[in-house]
mmCIF file of C-alpha atoms in Angstrom:
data_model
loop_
_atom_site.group_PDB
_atom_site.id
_atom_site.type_symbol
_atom_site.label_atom_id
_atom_site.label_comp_id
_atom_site.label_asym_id
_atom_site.label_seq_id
_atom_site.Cartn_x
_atom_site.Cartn_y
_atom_site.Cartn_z
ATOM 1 C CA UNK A 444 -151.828 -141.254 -45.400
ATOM 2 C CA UNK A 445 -154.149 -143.996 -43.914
ATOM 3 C CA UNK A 446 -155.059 -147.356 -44.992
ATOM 4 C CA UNK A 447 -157.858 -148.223 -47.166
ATOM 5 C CA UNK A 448 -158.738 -151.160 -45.019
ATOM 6 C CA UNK A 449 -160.770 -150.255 -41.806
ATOM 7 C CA UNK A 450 -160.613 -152.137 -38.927
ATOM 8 C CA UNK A 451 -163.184 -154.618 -39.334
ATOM 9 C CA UNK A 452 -161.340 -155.478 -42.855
ATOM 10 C CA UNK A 453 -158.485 -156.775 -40.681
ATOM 11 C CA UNK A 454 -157.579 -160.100 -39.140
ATOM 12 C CA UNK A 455 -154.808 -159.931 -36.405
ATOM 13 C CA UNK A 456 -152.487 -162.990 -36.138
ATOM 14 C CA UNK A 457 -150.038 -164.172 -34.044
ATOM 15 C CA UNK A 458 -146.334 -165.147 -35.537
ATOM 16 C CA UNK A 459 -143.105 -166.350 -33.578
ATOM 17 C CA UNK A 460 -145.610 -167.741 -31.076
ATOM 18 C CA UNK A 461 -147.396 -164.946 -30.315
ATOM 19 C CA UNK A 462 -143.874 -162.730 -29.975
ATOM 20 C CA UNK A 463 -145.652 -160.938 -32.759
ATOM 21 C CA UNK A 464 -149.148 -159.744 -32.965
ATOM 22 C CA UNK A 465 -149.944 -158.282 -37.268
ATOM 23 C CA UNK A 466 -152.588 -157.052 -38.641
ATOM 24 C CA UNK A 467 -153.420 -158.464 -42.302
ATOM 25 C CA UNK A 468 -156.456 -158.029 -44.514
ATOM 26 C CA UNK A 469 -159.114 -160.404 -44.310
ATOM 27 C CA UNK A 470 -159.181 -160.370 -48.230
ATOM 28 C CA UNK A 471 -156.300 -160.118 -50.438
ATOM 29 C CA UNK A 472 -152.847 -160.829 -49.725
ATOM 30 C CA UNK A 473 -151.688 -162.613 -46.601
ATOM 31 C CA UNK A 474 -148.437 -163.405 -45.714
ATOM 32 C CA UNK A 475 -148.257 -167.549 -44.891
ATOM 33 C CA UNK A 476 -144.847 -168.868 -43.298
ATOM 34 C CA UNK A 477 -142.371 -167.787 -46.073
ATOM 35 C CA UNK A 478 -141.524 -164.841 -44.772
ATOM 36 C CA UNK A 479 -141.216 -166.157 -41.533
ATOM 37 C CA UNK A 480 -138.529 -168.688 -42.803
ATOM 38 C CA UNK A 481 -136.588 -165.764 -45.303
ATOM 39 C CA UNK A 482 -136.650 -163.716 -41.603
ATOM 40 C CA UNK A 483 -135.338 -166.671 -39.850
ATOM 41 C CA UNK A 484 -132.518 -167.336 -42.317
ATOM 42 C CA UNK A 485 -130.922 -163.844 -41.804
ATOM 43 C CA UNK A 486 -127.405 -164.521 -39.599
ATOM 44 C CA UNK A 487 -128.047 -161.016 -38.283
ATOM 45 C CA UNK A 488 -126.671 -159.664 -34.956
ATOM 46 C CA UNK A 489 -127.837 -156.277 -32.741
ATOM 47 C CA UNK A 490 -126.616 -153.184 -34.428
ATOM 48 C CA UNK A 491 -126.838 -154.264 -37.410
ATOM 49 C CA UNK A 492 -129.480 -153.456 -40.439
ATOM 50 C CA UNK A 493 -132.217 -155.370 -42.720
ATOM 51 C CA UNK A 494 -133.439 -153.947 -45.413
ATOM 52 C CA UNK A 495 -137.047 -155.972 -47.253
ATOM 53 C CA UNK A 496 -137.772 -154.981 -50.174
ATOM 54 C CA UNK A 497 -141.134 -155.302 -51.239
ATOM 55 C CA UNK A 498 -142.408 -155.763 -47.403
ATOM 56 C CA UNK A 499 -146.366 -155.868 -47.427
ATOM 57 C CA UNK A 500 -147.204 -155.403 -44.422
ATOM 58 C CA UNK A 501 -144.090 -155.770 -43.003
ATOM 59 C CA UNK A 502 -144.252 -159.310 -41.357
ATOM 60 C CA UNK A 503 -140.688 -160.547 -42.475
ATOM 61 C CA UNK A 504 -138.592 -157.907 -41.464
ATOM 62 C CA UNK A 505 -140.652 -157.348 -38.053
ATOM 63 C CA UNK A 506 -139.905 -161.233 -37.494
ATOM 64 C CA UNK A 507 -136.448 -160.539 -37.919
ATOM 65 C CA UNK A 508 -136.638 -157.783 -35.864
ATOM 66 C CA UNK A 509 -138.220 -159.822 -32.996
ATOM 67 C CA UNK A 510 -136.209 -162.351 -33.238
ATOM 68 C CA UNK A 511 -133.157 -160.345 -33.145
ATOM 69 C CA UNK A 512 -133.185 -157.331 -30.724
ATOM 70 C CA UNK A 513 -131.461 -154.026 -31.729
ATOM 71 C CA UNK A 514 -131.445 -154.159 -35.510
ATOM 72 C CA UNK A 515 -132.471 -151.104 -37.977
ATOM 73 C CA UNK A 516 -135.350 -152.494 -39.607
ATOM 74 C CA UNK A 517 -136.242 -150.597 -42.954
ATOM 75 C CA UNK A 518 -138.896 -151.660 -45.960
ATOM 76 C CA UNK A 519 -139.978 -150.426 -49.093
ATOM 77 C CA UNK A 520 -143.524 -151.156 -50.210
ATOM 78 C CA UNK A 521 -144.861 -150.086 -53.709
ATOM 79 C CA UNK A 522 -148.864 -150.721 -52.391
ATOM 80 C CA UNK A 523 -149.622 -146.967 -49.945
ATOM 81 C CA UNK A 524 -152.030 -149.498 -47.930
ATOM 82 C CA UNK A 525 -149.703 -152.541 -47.396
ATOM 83 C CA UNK A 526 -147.013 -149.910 -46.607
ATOM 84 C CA UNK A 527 -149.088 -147.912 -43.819
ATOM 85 C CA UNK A 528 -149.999 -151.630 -42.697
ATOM 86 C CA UNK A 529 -146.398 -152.333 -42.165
ATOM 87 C CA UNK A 530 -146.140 -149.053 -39.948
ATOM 88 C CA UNK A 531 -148.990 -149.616 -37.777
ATOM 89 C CA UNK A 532 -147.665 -153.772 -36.995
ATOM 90 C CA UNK A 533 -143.970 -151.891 -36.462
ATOM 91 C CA UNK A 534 -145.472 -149.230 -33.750
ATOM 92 C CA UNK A 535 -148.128 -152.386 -32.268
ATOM 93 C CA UNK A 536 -145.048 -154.227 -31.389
ATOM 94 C CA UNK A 537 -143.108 -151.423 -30.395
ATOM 95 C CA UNK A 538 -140.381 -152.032 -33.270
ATOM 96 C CA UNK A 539 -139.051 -149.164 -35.082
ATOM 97 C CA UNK A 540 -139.277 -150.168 -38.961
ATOM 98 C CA UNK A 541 -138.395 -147.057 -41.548
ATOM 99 C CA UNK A 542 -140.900 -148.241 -44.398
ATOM 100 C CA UNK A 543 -140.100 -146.062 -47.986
ATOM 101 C CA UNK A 544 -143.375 -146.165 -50.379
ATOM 102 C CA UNK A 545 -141.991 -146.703 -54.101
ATOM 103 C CA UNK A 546 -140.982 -149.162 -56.743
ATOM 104 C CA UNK A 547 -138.089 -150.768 -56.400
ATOM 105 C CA UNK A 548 -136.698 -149.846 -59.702
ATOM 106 C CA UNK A 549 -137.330 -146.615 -58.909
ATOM 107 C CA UNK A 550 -136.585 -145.761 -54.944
ATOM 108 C CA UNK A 551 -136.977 -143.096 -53.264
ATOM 109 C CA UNK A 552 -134.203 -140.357 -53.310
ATOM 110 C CA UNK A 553 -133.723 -141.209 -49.407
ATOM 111 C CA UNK A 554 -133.485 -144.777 -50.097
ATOM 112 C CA UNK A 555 -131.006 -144.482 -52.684
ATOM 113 C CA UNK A 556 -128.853 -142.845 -49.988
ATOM 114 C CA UNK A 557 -128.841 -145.946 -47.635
ATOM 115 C CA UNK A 558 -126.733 -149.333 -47.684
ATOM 116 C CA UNK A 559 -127.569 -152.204 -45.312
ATOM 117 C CA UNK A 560 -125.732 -155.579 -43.757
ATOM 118 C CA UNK A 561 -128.989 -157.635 -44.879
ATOM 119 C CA UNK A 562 -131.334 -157.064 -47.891
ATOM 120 C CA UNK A 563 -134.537 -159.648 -48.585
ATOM 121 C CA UNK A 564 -136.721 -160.396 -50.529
ATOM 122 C CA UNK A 565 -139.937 -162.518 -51.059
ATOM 123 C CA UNK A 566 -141.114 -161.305 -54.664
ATOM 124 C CA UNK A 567 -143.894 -162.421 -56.662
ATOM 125 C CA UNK A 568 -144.025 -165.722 -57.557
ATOM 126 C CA UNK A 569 -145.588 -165.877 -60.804
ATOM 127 C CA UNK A 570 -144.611 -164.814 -64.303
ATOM 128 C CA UNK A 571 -147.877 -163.490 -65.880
ATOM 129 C CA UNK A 572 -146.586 -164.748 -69.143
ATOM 130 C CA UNK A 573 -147.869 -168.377 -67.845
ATOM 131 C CA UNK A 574 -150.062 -167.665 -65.063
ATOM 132 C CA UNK A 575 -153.581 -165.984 -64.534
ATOM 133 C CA UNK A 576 -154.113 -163.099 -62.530
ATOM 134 C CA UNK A 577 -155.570 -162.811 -59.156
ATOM 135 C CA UNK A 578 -158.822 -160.455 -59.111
ATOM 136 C CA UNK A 579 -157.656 -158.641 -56.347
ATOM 137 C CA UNK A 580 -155.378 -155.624 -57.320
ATOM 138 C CA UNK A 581 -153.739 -155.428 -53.804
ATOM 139 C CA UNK A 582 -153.306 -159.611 -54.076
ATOM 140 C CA UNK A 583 -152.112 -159.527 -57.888
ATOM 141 C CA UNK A 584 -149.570 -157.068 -56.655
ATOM 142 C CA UNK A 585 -148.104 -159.380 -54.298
ATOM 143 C CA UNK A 586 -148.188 -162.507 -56.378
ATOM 144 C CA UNK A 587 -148.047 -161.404 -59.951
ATOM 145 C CA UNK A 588 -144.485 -160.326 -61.267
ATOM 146 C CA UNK A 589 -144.285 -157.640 -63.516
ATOM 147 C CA UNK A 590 -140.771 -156.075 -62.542
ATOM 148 C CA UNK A 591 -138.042 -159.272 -63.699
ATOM 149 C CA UNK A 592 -136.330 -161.170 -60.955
ATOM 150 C CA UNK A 593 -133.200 -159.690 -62.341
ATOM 151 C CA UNK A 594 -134.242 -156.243 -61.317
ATOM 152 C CA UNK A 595 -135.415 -157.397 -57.977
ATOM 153 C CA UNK A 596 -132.051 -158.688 -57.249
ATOM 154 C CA UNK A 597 -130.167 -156.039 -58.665
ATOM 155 C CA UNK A 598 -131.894 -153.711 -56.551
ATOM 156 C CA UNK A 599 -130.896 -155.800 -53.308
ATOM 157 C CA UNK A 600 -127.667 -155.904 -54.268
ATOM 158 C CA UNK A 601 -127.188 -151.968 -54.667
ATOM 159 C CA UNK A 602 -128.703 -151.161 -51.420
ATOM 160 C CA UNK A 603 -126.562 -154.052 -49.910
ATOM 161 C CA UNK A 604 -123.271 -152.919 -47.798
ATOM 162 C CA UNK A 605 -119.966 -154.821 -49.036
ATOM 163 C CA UNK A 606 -119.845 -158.032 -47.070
ATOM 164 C CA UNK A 607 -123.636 -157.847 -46.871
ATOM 165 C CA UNK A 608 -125.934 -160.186 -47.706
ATOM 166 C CA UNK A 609 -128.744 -160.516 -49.773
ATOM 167 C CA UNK A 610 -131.576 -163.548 -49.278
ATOM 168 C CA UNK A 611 -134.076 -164.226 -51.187
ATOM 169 C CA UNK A 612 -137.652 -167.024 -50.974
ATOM 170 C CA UNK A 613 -139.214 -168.036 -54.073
ATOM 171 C CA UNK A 614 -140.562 -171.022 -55.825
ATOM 172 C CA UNK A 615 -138.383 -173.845 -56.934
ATOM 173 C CA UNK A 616 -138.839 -173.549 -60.573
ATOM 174 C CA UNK A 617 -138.086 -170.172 -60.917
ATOM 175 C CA UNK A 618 -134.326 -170.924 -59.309
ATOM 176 C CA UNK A 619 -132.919 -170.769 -62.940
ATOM 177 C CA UNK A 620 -133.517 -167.195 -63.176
ATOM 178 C CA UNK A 621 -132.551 -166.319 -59.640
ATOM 179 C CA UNK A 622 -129.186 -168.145 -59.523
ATOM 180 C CA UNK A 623 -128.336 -166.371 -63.035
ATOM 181 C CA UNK A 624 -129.490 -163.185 -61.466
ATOM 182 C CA UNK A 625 -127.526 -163.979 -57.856
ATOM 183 C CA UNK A 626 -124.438 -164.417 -60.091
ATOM 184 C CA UNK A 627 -124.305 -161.570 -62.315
ATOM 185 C CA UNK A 628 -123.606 -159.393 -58.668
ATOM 186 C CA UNK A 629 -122.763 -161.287 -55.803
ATOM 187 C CA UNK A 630 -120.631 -164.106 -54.611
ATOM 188 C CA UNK A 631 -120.712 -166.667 -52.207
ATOM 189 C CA UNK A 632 -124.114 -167.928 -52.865
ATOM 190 C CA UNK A 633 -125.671 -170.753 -50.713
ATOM 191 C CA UNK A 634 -128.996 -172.466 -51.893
ATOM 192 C CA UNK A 635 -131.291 -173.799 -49.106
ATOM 193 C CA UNK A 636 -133.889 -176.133 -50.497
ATOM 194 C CA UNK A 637 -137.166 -176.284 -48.717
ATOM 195 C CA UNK A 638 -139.047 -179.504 -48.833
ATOM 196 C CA UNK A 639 -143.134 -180.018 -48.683
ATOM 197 C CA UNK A 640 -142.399 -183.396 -46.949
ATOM 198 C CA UNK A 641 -139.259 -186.244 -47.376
ATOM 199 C CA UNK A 642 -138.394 -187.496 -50.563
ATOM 200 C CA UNK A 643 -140.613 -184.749 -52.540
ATOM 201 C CA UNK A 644 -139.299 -182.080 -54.459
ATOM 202 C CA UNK A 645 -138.623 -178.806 -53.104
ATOM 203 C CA UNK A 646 -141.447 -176.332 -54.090
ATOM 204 C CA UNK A 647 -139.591 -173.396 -52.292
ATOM 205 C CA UNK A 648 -136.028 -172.460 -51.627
ATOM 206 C CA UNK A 649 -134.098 -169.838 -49.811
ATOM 207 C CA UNK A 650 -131.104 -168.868 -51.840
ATOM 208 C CA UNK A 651 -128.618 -165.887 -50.527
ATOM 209 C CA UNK A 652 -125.527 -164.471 -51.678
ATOM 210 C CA UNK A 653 -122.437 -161.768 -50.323
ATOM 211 C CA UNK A 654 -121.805 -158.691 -51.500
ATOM 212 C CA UNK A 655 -118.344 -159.106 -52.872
ATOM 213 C CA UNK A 656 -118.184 -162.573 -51.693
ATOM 214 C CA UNK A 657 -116.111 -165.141 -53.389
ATOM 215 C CA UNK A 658 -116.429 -168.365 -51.905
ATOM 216 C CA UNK A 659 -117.429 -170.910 -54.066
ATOM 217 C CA UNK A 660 -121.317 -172.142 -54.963
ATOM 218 C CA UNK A 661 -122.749 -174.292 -52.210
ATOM 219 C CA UNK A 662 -125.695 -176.575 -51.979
ATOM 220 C CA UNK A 663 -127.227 -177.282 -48.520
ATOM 221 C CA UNK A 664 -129.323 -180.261 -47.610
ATOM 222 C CA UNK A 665 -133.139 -179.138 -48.019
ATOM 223 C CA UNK A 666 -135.109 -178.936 -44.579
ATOM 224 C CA UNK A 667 -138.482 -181.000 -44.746
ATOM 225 C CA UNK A 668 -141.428 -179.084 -43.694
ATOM 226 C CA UNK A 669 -144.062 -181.696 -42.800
ATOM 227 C CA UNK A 670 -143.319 -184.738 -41.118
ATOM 228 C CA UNK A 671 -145.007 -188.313 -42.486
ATOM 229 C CA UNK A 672 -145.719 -189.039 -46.287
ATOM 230 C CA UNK A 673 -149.260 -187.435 -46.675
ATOM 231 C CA UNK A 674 -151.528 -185.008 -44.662
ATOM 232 C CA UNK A 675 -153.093 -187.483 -42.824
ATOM 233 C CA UNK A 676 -154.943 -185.426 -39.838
ATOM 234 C CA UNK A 677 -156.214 -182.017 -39.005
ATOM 235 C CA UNK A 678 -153.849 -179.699 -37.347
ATOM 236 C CA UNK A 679 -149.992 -178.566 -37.935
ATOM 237 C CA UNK A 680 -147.966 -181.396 -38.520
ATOM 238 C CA UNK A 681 -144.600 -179.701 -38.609
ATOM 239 C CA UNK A 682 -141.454 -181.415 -38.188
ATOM 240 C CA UNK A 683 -139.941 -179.929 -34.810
ATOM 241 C CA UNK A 684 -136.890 -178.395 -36.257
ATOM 242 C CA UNK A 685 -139.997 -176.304 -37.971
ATOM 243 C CA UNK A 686 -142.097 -175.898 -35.491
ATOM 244 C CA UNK A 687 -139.139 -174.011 -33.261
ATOM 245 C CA UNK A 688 -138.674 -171.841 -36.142
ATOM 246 C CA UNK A 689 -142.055 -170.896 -36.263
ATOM 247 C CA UNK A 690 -143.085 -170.680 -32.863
ATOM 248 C CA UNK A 691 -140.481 -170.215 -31.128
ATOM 249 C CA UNK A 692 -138.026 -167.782 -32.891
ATOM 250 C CA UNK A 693 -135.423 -170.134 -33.315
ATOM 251 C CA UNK A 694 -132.926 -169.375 -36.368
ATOM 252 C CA UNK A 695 -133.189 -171.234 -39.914
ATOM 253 C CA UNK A 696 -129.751 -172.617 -40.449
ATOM 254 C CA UNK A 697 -128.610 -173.358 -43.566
ATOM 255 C CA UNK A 698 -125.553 -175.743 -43.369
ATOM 256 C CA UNK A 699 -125.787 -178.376 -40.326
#
């Protein structure tokens, strides 16, 4: 199968400070820095496997991959394009990623066989319910939910080894859903709030649980994105505990 983008359709761009090189379609969806933080909250080691469901074109488990030498990398993309994407950025980088084409609530037979140490998942943000549609089928795919978070994490659980882990990104105001979800199969869940700047509220958090884990609920400090109270000049103004992560593969840690 081959993608319907041709070349000149794609952008390549550089992630972990150039460690990475992916392409991504000019138009429609583009992966930003989220799944570059869900990859670099994953307390993976060699050996060991990562499973992302829903993986585009495959940037957060190839971060994870990069950053972390000699993990199975696997995906499952729903989107034929996004998921021949993802297998053209593994092979560029010289990663080996497995990436399954299906719905999650629905896997592949082969899939269905498999269990991993780390699921994630970056699903869409936005309940069509109270939200418009993007134009773009391949970008309303990515950001428009129509399978329930509940599912989603379901799904990561199943395919999640006991004592695995399962992590998930998503916006703030959907955390409701996701911790009720989170609780209904695994244990042990830590929330990571991720702030736009100090002293705003967190539009994005990292939340992840364990397989069989019974620890009790914790609640990190968030990690402040930006530094200074307002956008006040062009160019990145990361704080440098940000900055590291993204350029220079360092890990996302959730309790200090």
């Amino acid at each position: 199968m081959t993608s319907r983008w041709m070349d000149e359709d794609l952008s390549r761009d550089r992630f972990l400070g150039g460690r990475l090189t992916l392409l991504q379609p000019r138009r429609g969806y583009r992966a930003g820095v989220d799944p570059v933080f869900l990859a670099a909250s994953v307390q993976a080691q060699a050996g060991q496997s990562l499973l992302d469901l829903g993986c585009g074109g495959g940037v957060a488990a190839l971060c994870a991959g990069a950053r972390i030498p000699g993990m199975s990398l696997a995906g499952l993309e729903r989107q034929a394009p996004y998921a021949e994407l993802a297998r053209r950025n593994a092979a560029d980088n010289d990663l080996q990623m497995r990436v399954f084409e299906g719905d999650l609530a629905t896997m592949p037979p082969d899939l269905r066989q498999l269990r991993f140490d780390h699921v994630i998942a970056n699903p869409p943000f936005f309940r069509r319910d109270a939200s418009v549609p993007a134009q773009a089928q391949d970008r309303e795919g990515a950001l428009g939910e129509d399978t329930p978070l509940d599912v989603w994490v379901a799904a990561a659980a199943r395919r999640c080894l006991p004592g695995g882990y399962v992590t998930f990104v998503h916006r703030s105001e959907r955390l409701p859903e996701l911790l009720a979800a989170f609780s209904q199969c695994l244990g042990s869940i830590e929330l990571k709030p991720l702030l736009p700047r100090a002293g705003r509220a967190a539009h994005l958090v990292l939340l992840r649980g364990r397989k069989g884990g019974r620890a009790a609920f914790r609640l990190h400090a968030g990690m402040v994105l930006h530094q200074g109270e307002s956008h006040g000049a062009d160019g990145a103004d990361y704080t440098p505990e940000v900055s590291r992560i993204l350029r220079d593969a360092d890990p996302l840690i959730f309790a200090r």
